[in-house]
Coordinates of C-alpha atoms and ligand atoms in Angstrom, one line a residue:
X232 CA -15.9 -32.7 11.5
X233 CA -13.2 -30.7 11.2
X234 CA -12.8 -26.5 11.7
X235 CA -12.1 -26.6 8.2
X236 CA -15.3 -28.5 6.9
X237 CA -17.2 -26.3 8.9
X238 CA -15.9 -22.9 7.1
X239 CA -16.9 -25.3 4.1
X240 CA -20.3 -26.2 4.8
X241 CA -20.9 -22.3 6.3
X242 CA -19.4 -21.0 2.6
X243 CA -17.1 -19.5 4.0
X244 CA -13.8 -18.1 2.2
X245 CA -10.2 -18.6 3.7
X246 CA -8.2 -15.3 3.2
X247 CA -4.3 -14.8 4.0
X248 CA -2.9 -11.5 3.7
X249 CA 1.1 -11.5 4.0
X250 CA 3.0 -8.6 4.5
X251 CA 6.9 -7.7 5.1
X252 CA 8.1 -6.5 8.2
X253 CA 9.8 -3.0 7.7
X254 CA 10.5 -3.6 4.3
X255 CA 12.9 -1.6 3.3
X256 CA 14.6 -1.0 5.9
X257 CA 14.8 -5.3 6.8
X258 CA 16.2 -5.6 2.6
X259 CA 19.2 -2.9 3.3
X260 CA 19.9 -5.0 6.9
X261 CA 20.1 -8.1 5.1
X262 CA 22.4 -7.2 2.7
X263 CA 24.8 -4.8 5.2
X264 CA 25.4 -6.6 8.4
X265 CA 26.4 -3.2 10.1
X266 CA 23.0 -2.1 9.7
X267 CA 22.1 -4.8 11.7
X268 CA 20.4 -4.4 15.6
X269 CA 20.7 -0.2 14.1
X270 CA 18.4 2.3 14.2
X271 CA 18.0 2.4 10.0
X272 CA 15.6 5.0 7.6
X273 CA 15.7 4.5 4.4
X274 CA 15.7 7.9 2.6
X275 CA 15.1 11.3 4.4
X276 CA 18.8 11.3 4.1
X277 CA 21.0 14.7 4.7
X278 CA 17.8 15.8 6.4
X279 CA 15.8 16.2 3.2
X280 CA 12.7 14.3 2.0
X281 CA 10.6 11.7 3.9
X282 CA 11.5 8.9 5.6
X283 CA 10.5 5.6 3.4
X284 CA 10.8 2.9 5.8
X285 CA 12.2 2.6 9.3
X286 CA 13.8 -0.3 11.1
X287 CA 11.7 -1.5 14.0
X288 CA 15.4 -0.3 15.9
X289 CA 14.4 2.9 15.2
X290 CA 10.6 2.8 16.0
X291 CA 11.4 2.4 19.6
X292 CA 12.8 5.9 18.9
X293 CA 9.4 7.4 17.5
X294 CA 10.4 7.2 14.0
X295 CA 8.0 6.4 11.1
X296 CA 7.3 6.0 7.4
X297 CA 6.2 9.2 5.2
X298 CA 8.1 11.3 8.1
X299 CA 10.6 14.1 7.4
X300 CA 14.0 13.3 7.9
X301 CA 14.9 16.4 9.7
X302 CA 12.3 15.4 12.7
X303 CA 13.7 11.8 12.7
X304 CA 16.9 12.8 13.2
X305 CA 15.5 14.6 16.1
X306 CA 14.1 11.8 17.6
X307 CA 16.7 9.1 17.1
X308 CA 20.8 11.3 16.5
X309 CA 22.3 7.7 16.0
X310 CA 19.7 7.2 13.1
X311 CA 21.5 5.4 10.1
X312 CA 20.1 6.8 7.3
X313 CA 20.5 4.3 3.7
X314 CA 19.8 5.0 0.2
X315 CA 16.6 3.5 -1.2
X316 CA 17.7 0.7 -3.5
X317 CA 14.3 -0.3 -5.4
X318 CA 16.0 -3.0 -7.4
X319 CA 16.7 -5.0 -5.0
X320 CA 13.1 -4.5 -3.0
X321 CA 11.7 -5.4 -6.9
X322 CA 13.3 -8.8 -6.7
X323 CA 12.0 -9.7 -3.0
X324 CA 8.7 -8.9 -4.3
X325 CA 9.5 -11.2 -7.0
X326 CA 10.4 -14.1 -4.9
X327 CA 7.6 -13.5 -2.6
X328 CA 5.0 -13.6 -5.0
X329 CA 6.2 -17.0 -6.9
X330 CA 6.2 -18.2 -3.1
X331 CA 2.5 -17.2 -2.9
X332 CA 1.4 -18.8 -6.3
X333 CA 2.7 -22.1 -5.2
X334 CA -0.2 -22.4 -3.2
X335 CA -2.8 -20.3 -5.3
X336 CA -3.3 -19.0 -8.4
X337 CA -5.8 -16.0 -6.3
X338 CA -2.8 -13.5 -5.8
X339 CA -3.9 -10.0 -5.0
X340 CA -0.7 -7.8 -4.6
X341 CA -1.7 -4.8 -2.7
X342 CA 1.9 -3.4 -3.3
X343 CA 5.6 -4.7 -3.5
X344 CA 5.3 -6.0 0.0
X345 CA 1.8 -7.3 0.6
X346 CA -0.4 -9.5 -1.1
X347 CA -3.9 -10.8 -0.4
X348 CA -4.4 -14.9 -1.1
X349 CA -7.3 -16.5 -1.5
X350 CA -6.4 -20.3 -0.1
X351 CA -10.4 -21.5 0.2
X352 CA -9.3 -24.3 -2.5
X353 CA -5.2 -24.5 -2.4
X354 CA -3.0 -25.9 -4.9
X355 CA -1.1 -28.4 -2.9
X356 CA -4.8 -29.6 -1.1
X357 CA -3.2 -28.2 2.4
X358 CA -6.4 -27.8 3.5
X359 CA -6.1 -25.0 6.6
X360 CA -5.2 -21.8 5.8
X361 CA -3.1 -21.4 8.8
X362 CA -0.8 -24.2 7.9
X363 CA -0.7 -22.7 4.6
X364 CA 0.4 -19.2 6.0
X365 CA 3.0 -20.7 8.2
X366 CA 5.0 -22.8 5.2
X367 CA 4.8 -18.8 3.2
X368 CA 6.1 -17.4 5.9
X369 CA 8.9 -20.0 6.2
X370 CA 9.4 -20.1 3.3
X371 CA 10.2 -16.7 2.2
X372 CA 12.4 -16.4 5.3
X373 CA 14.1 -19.6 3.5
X374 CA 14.5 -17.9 0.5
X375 CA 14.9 -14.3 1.0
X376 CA 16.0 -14.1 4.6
X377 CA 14.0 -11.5 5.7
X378 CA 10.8 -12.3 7.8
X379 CA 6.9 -11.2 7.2
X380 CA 3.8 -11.6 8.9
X381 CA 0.8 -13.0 8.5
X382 CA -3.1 -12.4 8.7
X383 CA -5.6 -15.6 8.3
X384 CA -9.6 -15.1 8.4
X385 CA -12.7 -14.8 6.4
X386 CA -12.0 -12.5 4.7
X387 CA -9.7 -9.4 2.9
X388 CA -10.5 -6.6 5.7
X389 CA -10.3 -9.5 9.0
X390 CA -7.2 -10.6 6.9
X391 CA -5.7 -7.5 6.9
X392 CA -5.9 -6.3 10.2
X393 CA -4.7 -9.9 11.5
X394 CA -1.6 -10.1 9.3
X395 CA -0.7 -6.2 11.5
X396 CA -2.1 -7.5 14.6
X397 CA 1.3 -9.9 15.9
X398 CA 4.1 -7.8 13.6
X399 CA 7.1 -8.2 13.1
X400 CA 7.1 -12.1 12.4
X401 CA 3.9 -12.8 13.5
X402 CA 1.3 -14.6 12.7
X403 CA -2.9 -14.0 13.7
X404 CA -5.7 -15.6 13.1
X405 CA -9.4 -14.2 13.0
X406 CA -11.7 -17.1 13.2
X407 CA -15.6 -17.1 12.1
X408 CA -17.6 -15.8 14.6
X409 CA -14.6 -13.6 15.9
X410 CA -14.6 -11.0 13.2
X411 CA -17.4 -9.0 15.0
X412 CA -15.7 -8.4 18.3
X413 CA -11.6 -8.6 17.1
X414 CA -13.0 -5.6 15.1
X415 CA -14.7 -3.5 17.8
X416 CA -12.1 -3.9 20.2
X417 CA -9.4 -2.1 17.7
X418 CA -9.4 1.6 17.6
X419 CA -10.8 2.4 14.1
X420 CA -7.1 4.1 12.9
X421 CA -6.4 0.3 12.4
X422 CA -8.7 -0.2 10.2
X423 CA -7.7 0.1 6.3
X424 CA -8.9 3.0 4.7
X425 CA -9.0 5.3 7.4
X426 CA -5.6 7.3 7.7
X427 CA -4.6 10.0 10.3
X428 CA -7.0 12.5 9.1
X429 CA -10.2 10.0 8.6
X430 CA -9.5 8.8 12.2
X431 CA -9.3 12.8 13.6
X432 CA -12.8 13.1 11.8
X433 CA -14.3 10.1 13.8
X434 CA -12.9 10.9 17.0
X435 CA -14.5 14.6 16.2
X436 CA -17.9 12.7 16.1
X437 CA -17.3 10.6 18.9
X438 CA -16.3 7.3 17.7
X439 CA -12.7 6.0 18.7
X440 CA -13.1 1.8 18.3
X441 CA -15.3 -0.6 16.3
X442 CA -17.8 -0.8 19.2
X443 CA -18.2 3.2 18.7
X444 CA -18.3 2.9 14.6
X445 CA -20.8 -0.2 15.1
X446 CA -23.0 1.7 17.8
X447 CA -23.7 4.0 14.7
X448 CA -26.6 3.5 11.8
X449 CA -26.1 3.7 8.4
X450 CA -27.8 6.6 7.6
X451 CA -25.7 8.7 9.9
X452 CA -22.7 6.9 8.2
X453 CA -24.1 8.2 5.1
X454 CA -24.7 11.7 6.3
X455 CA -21.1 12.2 7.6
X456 CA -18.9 9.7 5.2
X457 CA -21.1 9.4 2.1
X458 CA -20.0 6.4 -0.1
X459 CA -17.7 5.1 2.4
X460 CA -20.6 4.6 4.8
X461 CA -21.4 1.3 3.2
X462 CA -18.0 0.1 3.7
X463 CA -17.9 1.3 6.9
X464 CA -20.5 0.2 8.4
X465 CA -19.9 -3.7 7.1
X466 CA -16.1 -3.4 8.2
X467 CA -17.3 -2.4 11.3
X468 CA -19.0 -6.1 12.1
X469 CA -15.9 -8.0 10.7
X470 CA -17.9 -8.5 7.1
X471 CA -15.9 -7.6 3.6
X472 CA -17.6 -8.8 0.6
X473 CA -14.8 -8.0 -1.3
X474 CA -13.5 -10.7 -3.7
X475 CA -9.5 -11.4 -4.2
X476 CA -9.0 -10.0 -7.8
X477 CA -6.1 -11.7 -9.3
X478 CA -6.7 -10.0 -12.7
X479 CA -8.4 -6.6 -12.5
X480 CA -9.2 -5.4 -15.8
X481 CA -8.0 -1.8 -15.7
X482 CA -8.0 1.3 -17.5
X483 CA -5.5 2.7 -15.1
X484 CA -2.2 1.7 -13.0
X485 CA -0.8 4.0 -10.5
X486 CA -0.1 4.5 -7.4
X487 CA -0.3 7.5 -4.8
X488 CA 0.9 8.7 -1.2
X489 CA -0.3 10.7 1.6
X490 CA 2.6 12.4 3.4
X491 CA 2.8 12.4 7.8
X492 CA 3.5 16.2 7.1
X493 CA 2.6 18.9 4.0
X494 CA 5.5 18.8 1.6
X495 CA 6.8 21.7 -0.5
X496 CA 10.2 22.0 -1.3
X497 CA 11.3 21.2 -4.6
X498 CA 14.1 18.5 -3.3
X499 CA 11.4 16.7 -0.6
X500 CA 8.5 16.8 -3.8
X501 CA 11.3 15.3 -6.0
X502 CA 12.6 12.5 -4.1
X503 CA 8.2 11.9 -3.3
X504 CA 8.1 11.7 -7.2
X505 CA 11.1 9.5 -7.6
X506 CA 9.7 7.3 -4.9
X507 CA 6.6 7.2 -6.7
X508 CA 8.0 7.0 -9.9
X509 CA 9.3 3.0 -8.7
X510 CA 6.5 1.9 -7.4
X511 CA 4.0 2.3 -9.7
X512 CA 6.3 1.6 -12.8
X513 CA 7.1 -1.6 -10.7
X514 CA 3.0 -2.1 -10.8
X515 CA 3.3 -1.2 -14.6
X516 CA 6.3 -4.3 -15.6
X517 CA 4.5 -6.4 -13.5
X518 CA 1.5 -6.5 -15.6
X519 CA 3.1 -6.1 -18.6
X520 CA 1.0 -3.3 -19.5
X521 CA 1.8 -0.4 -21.7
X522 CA 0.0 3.0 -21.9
X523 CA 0.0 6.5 -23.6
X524 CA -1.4 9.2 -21.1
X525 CA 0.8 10.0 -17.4
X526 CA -1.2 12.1 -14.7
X527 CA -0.1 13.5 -12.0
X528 CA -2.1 14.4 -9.2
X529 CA -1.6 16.5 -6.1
X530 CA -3.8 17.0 -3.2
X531 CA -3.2 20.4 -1.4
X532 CA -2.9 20.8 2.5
X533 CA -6.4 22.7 2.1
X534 CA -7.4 19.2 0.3
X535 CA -7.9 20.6 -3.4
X536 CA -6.9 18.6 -5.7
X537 CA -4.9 19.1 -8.7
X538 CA -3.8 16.8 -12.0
X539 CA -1.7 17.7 -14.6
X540 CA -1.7 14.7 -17.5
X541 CA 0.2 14.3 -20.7
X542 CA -0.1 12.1 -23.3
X543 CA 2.0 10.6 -26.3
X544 CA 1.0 9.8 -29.5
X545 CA 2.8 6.0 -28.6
X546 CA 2.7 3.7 -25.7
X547 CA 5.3 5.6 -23.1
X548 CA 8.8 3.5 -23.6
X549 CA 10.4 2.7 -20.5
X550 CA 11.0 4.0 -16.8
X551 CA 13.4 6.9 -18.0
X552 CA 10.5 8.1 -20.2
X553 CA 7.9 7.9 -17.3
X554 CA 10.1 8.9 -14.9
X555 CA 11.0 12.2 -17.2
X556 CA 7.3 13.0 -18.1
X557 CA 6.1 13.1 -14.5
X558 CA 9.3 14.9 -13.7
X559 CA 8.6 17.5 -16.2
X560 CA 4.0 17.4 -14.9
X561 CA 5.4 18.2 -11.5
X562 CA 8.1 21.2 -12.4
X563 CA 5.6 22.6 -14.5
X564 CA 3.5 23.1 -11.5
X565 CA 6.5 24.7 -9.2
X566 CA 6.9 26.9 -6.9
X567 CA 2.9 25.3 -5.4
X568 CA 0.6 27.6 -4.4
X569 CA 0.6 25.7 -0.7
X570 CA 2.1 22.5 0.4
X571 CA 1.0 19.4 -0.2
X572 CA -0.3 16.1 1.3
X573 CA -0.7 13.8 -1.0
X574 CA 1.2 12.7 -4.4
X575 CA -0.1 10.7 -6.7
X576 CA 0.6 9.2 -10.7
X577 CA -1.3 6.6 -13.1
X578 CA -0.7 5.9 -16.5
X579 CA -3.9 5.3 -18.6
X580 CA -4.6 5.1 -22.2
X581 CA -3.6 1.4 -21.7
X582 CA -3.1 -0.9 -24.7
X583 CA -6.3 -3.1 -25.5
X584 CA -8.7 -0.1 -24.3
X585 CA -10.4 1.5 -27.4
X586 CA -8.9 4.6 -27.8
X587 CA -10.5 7.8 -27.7
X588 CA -11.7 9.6 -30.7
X589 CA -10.6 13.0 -29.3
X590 CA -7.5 12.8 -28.4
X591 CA -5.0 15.9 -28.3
X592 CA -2.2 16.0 -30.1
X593 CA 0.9 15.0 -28.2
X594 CA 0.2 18.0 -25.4
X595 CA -0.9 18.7 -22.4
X596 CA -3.9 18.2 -21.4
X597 CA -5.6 19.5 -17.9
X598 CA -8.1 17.2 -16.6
X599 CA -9.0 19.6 -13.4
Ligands
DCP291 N1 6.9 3.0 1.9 C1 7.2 4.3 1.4 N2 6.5 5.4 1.8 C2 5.6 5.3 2.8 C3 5.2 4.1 3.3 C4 5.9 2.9 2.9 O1 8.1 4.4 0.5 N3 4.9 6.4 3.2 C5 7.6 1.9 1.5 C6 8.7 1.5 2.5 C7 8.2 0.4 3.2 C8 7.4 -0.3 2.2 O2 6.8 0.7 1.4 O3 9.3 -0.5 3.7 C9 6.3 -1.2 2.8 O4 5.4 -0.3 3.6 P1 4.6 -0.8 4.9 O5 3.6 0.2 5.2 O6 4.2 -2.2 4.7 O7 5.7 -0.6 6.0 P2 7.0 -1.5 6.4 O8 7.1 -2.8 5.6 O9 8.2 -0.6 6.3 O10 6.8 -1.8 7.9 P3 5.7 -2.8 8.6 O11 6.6 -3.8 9.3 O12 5.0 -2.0 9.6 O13 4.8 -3.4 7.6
CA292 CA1 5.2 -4.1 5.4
CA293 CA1 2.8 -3.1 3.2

């Protein structure tokens, strides 16, 4: 029998999850030789704002995503710094994704650059999953130059990890009956979910890999991460009963980001908002949704959370209109009491959803 009849007969579900290598930053190489071999951030520029994406040049130099562009100039003085240019990142995720429905209709986009695929019955009747995620990543080099890497296993979480484990142009695969110890050997910042903070938290209460997080029951999970526990406790022995959603049904789109460092000036919260702005109205044409209601939330560097929403009496029209109502949500709220570390905006109110009976007049309306 082969590998793959086994996974069969065990039930098992074959996962890919694909994602670009320095996104951004790889798109503005590609399309300007000089930046080529360079150290490259996109945004940050003139020392202002956050650093979107950096080239893996100018890793080697320290420098990150969602860092300020003053402290990566620091790090790396040759640093090249390029204008975000989110039409042309739109139509890479474009490509990608028709390259990933080729093979499935199960196409999970995570966001512009990363998609989970569920391959356990394949278009084409390839058959193993790893063959599969080797033609996507050829194939996407083929036909947007740029390279991405690739996570096979069981499932979304194994998938995940894999796809970061070999980057840049790597591949990884997590085979049943690996998940278990692949995941204790990682440190737990690895793992998705748990950001900077999350993983200070752990290593405050002791646990600094998988084996630490798995040593752990779940009622002390409970105790210290409440409704995460569950998750964390299955993630922590390679199991993620998570389907791959192609279609969610939702009664929200949006988007949100946690900043390496508390923002507060109005030009760095600005170009975050513009930033965000993209990306979640990119979420918002690709599912052809419409919707009446913006929020914006805002989560302070003493973690309070704030949203501001507004809502029109008609579906909001087009970028410029979302773009100018969370523009106006988010100068309403200047100068901020503190900075913040976390920006986030949906729209809601979505077409098809039964609309409330109460709803204010076009207003504003506080939710917090
Ligand atoms: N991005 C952003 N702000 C962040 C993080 C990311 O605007 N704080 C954007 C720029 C990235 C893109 O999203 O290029 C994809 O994010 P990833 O986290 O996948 O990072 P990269 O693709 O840049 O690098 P990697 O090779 O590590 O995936
Ligand atoms: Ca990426
Ligand atoms: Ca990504």
């Amino acid at each position: 029998m082969t590998d793959e009849a086994d996974d069969e007969a065990a039930g098992l579900r074959k996962i890919i999850h694909v994602d670009m290598d320095a996104f951004f930053a790889s798109v503005e190489q590609r399309d300007n030789p000089e930046l080529r071999g360079k150290p490259v951030a996109v945004g940050g520029g003139g020392g202002r704002g956050v650093v979107a994406a950096a080239s893996y040049e100018a890793r080697q130099f320290g420098v990150r995503s969602a860092m300020p562009g003053v402290t990566a100039r620091r790090l790396c003085p040759d640093l090249v710094f390029v204008r975000a240019r989110f039409d042309a990142y739109q139509e890479v995720s474009r490509q990608i994704r028709a390259v990933f429905r080729a093979f499935t209709p199960h196409v999970e986009p995570l966001s512009l650059d990363e998609a989970y695929l569920d391959v356990t019955e394949d278009l084409q009747g390839i058959g193993s999953a790893t063959r599969i995620a080797e033609l996507i990543r050829a194939r996407i080099k083929a036909e947007t130059g740029l390279t991405a890497s690739a996570g096979v296993s069981y499932n979304k979480f194994l998938a995940k990890l894999a796809s970061d484990q070999n980057k840049p142009d790597g591949l990884c695969v997590i085979r049943p009956g690996e998940g278990a110890a692949f995941v204790q050997a990682l440190p737990v910042r690895r793992f998705h979910g748990i950001g900077p903070r999350g993983a200070e938290k752990m290593a405050r209460l002791g646990i600094v890999t998988g084996a630490d997080l798995a040593a752990k029951d779940l009622a002390w999970l409970r105790q210290n991460f409440g409704s995460f526990a569950d998750y964390l406790y299955r993630a922590a022995r390679g199991i993620d009963l998570r389907p791959v959603r192609a279609n969610r049904i939702r009664k929200s789109l949006g988007g949100e980001r946690t900043f390496g460092e508390d923002i507060s000036s109005g030009p760095a919260l600005r170009e975050a908002l513009d930033t965000i702005v993209e990306i979640v109205w990119d979420r918002i044409a690709e599912k052809d949704t419409k919707g009446r209601t913006v929020t914006l939330k805002m989560k302070y560097s003493d973690f309070q959370i704030v949203s501001r929403a507004r809502s029109l009496p008609r579906p909001v029209a087009d970028k410029r209109e979302f773009a100018a109502i969370a523009r106006q949500l988010l100068d309403d709220q200047l100068p901020l009491p503190l900075p913040i570390r976390l920006m986030g905006l949906t729209l809601s109110a979505l077409e098809g959803e039964a609309r409330e009976p109460e709803r204010p007049p076009d207003g504003q309306l506080s939710l917090l």
